[in-house]
JSON list of C-alpha atoms and ligand atoms in Angstrom, two decimals:
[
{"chain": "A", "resi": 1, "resn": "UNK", "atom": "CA", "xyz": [80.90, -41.61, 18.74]},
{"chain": "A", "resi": 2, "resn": "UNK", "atom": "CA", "xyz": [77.38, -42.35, 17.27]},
{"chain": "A", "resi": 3, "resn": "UNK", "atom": "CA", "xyz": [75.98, -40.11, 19.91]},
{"chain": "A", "resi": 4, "resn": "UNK", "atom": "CA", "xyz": [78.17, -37.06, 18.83]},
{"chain": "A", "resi": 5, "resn": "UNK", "atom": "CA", "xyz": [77.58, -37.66, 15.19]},
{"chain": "A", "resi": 6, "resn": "UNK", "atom": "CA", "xyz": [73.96, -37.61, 15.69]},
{"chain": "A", "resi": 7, "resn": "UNK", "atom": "CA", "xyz": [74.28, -34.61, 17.90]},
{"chain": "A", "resi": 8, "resn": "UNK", "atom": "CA", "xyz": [76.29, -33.13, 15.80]},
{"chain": "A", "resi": 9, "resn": "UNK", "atom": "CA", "xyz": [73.99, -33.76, 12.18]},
{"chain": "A", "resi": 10, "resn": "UNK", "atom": "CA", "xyz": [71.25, -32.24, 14.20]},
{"chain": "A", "resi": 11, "resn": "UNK", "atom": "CA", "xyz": [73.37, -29.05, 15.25]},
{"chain": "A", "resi": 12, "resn": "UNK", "atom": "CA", "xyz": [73.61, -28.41, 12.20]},
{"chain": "A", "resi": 13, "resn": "UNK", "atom": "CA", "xyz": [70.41, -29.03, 10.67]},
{"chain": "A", "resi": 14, "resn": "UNK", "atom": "CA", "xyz": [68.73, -27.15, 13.03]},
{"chain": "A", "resi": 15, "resn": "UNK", "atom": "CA", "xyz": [70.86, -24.23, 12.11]},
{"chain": "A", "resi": 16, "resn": "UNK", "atom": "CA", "xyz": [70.72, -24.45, 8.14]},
{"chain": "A", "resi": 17, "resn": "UNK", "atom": "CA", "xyz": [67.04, -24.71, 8.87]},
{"chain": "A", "resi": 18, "resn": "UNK", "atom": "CA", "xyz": [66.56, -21.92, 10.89]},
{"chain": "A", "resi": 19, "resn": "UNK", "atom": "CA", "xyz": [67.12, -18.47, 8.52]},
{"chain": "A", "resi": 20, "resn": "UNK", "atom": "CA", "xyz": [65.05, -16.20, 10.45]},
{"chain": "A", "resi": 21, "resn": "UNK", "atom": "CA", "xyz": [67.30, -16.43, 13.49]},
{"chain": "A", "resi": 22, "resn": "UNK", "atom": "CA", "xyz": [70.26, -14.80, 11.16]},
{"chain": "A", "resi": 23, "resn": "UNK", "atom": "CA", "xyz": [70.99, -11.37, 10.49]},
{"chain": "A", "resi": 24, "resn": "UNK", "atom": "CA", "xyz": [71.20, -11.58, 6.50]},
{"chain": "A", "resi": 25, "resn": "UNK", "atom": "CA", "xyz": [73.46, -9.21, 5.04]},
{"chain": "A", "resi": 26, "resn": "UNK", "atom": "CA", "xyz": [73.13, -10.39, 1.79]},
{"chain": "A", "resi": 27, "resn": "UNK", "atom": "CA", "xyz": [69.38, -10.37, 1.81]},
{"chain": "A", "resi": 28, "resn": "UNK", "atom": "CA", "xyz": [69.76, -6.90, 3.19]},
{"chain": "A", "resi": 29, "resn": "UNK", "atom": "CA", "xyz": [71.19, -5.42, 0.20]},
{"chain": "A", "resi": 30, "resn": "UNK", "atom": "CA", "xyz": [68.54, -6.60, -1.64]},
{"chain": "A", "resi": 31, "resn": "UNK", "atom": "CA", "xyz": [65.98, -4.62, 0.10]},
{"chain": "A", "resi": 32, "resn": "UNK", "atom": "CA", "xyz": [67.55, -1.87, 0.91]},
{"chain": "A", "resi": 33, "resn": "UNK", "atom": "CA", "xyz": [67.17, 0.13, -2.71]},
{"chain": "A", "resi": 34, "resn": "UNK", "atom": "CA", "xyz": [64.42, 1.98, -1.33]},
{"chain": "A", "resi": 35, "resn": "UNK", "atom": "CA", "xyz": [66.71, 3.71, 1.35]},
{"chain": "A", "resi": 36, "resn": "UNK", "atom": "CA", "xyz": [69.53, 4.17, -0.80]},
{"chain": "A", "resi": 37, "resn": "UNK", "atom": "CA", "xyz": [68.02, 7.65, -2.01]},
{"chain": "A", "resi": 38, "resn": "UNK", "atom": "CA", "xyz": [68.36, 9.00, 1.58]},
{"chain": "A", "resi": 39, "resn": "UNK", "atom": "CA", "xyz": [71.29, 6.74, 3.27]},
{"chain": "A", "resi": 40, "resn": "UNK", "atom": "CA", "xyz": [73.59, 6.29, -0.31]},
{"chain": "A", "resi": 41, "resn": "UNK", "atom": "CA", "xyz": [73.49, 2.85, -1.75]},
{"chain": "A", "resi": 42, "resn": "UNK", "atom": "CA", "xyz": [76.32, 1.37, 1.02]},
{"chain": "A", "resi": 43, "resn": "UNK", "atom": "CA", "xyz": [75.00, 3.42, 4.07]},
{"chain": "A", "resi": 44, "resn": "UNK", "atom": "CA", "xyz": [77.51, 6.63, 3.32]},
{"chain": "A", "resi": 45, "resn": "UNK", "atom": "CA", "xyz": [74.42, 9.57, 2.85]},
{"chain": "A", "resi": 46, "resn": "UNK", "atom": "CA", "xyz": [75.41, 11.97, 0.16]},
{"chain": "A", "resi": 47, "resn": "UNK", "atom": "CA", "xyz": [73.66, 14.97, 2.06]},
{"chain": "A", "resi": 48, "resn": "UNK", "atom": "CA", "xyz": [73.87, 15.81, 5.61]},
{"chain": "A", "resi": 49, "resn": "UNK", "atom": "CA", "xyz": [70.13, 15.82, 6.49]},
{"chain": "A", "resi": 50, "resn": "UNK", "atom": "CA", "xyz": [70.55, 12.35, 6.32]},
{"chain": "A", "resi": 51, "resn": "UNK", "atom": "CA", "xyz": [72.29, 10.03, 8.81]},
{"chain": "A", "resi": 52, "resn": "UNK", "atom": "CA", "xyz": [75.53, 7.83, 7.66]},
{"chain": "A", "resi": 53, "resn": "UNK", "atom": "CA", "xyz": [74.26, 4.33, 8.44]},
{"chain": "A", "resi": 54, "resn": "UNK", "atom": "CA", "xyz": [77.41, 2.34, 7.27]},
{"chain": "A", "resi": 55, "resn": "UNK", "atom": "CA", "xyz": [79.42, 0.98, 10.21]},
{"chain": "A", "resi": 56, "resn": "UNK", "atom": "CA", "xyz": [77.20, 1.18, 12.74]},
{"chain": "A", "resi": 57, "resn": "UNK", "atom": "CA", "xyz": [76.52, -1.80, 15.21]},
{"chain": "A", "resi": 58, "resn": "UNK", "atom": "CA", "xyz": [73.86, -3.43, 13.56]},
{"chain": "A", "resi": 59, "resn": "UNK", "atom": "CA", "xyz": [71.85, -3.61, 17.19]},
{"chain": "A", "resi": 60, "resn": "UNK", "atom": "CA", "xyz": [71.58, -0.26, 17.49]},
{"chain": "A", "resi": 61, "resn": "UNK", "atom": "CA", "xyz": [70.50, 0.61, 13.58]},
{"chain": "A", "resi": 62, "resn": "UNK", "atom": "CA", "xyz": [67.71, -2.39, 14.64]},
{"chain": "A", "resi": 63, "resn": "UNK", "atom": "CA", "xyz": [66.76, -1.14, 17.65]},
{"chain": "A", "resi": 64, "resn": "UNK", "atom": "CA", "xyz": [66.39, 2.52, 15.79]},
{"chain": "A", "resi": 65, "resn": "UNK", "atom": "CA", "xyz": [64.33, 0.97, 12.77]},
{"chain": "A", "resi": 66, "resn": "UNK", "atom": "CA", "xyz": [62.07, -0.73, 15.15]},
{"chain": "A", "resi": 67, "resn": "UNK", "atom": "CA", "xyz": [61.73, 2.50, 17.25]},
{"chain": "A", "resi": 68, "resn": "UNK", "atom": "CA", "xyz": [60.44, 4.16, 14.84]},
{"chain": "A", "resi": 69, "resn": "UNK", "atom": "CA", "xyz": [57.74, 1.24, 13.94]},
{"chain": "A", "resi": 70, "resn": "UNK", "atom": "CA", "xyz": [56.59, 1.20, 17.83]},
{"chain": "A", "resi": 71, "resn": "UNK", "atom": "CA", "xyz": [56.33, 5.34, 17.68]},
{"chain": "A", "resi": 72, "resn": "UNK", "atom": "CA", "xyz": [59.22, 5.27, 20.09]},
{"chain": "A", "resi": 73, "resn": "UNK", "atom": "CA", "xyz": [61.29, 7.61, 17.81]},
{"chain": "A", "resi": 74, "resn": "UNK", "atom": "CA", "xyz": [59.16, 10.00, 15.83]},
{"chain": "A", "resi": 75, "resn": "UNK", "atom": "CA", "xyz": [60.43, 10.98, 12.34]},
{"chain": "A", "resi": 76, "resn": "UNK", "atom": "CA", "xyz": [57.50, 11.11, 9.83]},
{"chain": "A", "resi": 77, "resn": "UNK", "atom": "CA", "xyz": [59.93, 9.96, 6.78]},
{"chain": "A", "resi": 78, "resn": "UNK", "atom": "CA", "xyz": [61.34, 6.88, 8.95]},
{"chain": "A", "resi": 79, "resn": "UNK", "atom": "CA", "xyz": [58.01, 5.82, 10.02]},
{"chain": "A", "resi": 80, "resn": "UNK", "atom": "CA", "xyz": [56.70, 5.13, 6.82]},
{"chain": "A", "resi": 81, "resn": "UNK", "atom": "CA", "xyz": [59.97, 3.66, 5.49]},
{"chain": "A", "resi": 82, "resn": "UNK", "atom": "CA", "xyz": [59.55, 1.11, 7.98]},
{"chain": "A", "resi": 83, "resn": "UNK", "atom": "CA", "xyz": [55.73, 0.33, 8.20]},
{"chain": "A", "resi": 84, "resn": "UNK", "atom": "CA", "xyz": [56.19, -2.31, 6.12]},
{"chain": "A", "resi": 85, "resn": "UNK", "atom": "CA", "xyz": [59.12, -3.35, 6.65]},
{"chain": "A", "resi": 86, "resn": "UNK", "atom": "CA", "xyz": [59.34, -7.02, 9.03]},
{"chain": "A", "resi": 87, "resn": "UNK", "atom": "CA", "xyz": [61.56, -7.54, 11.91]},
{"chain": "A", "resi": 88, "resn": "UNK", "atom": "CA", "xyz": [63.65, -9.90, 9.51]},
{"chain": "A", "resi": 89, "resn": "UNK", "atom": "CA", "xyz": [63.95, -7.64, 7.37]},
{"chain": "A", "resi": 90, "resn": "UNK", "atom": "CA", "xyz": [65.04, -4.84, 9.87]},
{"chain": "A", "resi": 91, "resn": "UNK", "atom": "CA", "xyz": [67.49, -7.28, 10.79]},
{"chain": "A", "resi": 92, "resn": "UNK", "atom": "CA", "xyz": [68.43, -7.83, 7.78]},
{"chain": "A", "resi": 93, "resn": "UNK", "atom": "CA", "xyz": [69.07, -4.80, 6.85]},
{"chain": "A", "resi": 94, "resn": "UNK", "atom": "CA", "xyz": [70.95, -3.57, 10.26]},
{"chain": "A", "resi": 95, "resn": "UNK", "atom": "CA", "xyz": [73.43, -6.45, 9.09]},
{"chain": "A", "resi": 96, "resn": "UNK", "atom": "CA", "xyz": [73.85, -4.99, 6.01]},
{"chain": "A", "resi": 97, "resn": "UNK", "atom": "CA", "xyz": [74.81, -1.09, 7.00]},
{"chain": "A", "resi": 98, "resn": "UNK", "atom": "CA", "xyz": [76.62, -2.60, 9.84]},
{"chain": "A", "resi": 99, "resn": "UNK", "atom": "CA", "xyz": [78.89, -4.77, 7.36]},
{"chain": "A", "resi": 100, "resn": "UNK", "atom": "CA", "xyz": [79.78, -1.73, 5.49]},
{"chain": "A", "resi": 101, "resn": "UNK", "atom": "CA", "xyz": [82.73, 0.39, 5.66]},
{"chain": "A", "resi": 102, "resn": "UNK", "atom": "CA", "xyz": [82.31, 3.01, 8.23]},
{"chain": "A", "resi": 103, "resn": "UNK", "atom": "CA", "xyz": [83.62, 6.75, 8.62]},
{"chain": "A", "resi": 104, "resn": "UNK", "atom": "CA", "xyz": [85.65, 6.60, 10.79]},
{"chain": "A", "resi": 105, "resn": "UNK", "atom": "CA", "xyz": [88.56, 9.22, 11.72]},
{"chain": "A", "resi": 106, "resn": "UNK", "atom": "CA", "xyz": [91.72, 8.23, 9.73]},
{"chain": "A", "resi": 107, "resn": "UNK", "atom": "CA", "xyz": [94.99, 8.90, 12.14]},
{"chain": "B", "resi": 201, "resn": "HEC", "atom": "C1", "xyz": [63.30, 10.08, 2.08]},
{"chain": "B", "resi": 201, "resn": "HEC", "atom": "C2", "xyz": [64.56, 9.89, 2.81]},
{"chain": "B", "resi": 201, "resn": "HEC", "atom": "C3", "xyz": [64.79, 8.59, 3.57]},
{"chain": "B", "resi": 201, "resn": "HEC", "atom": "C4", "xyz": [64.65, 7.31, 3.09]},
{"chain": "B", "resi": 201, "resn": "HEC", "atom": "C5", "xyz": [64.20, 6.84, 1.71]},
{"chain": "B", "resi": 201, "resn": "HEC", "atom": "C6", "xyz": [65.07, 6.44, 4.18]},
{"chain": "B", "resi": 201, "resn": "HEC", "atom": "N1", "xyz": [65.46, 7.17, 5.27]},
{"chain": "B", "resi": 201, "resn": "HEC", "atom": "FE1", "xyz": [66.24, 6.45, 7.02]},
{"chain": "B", "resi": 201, "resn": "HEC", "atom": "N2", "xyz": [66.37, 8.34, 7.74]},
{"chain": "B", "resi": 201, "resn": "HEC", "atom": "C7", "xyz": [65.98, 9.49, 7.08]},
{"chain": "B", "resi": 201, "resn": "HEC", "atom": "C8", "xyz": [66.07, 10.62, 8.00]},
{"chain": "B", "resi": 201, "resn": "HEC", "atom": "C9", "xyz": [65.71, 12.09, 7.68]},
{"chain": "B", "resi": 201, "resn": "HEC", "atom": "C10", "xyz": [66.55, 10.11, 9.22]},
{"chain": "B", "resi": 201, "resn": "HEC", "atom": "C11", "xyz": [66.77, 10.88, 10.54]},
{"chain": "B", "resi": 201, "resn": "HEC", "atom": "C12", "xyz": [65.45, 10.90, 11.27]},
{"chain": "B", "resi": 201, "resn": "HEC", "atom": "C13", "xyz": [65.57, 11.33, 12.71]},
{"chain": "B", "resi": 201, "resn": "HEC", "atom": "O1", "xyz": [65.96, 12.47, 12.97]},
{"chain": "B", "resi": 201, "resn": "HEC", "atom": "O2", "xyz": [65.25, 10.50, 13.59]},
{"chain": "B", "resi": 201, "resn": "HEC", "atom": "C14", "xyz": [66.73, 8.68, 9.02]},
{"chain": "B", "resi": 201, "resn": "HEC", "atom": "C15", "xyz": [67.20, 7.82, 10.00]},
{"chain": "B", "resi": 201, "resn": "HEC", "atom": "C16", "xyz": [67.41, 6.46, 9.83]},
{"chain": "B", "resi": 201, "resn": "HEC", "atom": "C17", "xyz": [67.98, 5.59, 10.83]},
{"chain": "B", "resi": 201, "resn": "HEC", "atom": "C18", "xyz": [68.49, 6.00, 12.20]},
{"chain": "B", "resi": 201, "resn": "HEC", "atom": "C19", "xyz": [69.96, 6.39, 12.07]},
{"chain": "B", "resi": 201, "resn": "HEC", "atom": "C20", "xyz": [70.63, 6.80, 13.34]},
{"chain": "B", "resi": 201, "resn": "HEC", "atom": "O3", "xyz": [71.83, 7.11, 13.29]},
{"chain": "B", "resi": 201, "resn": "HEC", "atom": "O4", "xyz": [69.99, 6.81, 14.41]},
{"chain": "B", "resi": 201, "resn": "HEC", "atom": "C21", "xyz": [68.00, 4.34, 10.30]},
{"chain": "B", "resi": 201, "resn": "HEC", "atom": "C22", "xyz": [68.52, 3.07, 10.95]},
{"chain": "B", "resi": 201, "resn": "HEC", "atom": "C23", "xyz": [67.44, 4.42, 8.97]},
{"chain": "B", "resi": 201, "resn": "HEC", "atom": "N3", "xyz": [67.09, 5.74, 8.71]},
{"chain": "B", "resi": 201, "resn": "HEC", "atom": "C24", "xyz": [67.27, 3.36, 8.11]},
{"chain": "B", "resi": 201, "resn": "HEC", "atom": "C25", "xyz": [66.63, 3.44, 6.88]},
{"chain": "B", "resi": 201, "resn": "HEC", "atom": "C26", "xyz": [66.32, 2.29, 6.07]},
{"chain": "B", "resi": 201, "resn": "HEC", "atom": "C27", "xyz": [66.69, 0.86, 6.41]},
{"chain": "B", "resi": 201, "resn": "HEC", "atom": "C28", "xyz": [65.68, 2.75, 4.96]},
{"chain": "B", "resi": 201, "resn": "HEC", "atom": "C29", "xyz": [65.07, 1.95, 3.82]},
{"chain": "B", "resi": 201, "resn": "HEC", "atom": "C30", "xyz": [64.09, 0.95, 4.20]},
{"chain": "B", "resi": 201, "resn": "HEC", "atom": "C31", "xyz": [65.60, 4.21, 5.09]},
{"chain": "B", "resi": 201, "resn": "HEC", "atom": "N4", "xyz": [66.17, 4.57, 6.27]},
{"chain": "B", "resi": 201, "resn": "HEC", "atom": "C32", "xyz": [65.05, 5.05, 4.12]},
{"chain": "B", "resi": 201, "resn": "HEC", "atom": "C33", "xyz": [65.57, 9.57, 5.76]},
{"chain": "B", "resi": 201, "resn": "HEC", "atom": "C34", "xyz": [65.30, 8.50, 4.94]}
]
């Protein structure tokens, strides 16, 4: 019982004390003013040259942000965006989109 207690304290102070391993909604909202110009402040983009981000998978609006970092996916306006932007806070702000209300077809 001790052992599990012990294991169990540690479980979770490991995870309160690791942040950077969580995709931060919350924290993603904060920092995402700058895009909200382009994508609309929840994701929904008020003109069609831009993509909806809301309710996408949050991997894939990662793995697009950090594409465009690498080179991998060329835009000009998306690389700068996210030349300074950290792969926490790419995360962060994947979660964020991906926690928003997509568009999806109403039956
Ligand atoms: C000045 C306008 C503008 C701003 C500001 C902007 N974006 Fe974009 N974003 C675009 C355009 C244009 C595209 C489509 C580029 C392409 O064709 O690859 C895009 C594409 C994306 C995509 C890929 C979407 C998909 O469906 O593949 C993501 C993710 C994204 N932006 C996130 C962001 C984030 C996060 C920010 C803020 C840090 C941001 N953008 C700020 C214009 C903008």
């Amino acid at each position: 019982m001790r052992r599990l207690l012990a294991i169990t304290a540690l479980t979770a102070l490991v995870c309160s004390a690791s942040p950077a391993f969580a995709w931060d909604a919350a924290r993603g909202k904060q920092i995402s003013e700058s895009c909200a110009a382009c994508h609309g402040p929840d994701g929904k983009s008020p003109s069609p040259e831009f993509p909806h981000l809301a309710g996408q998978h949050e991997k894939y609006l990662y793995r697009a942000m950090l594409d465009y970092k690498l080179g991998n996916r060329q835009n000009p306006i998306m690389a700068a965006m996210v030349a300074n932007l950290s792969r926490a806070d790419m995360r962060d702000l994947a979660a964020f989109y991906a926690s928003q209300e997509g568009l999806y077809l109403k039956r």
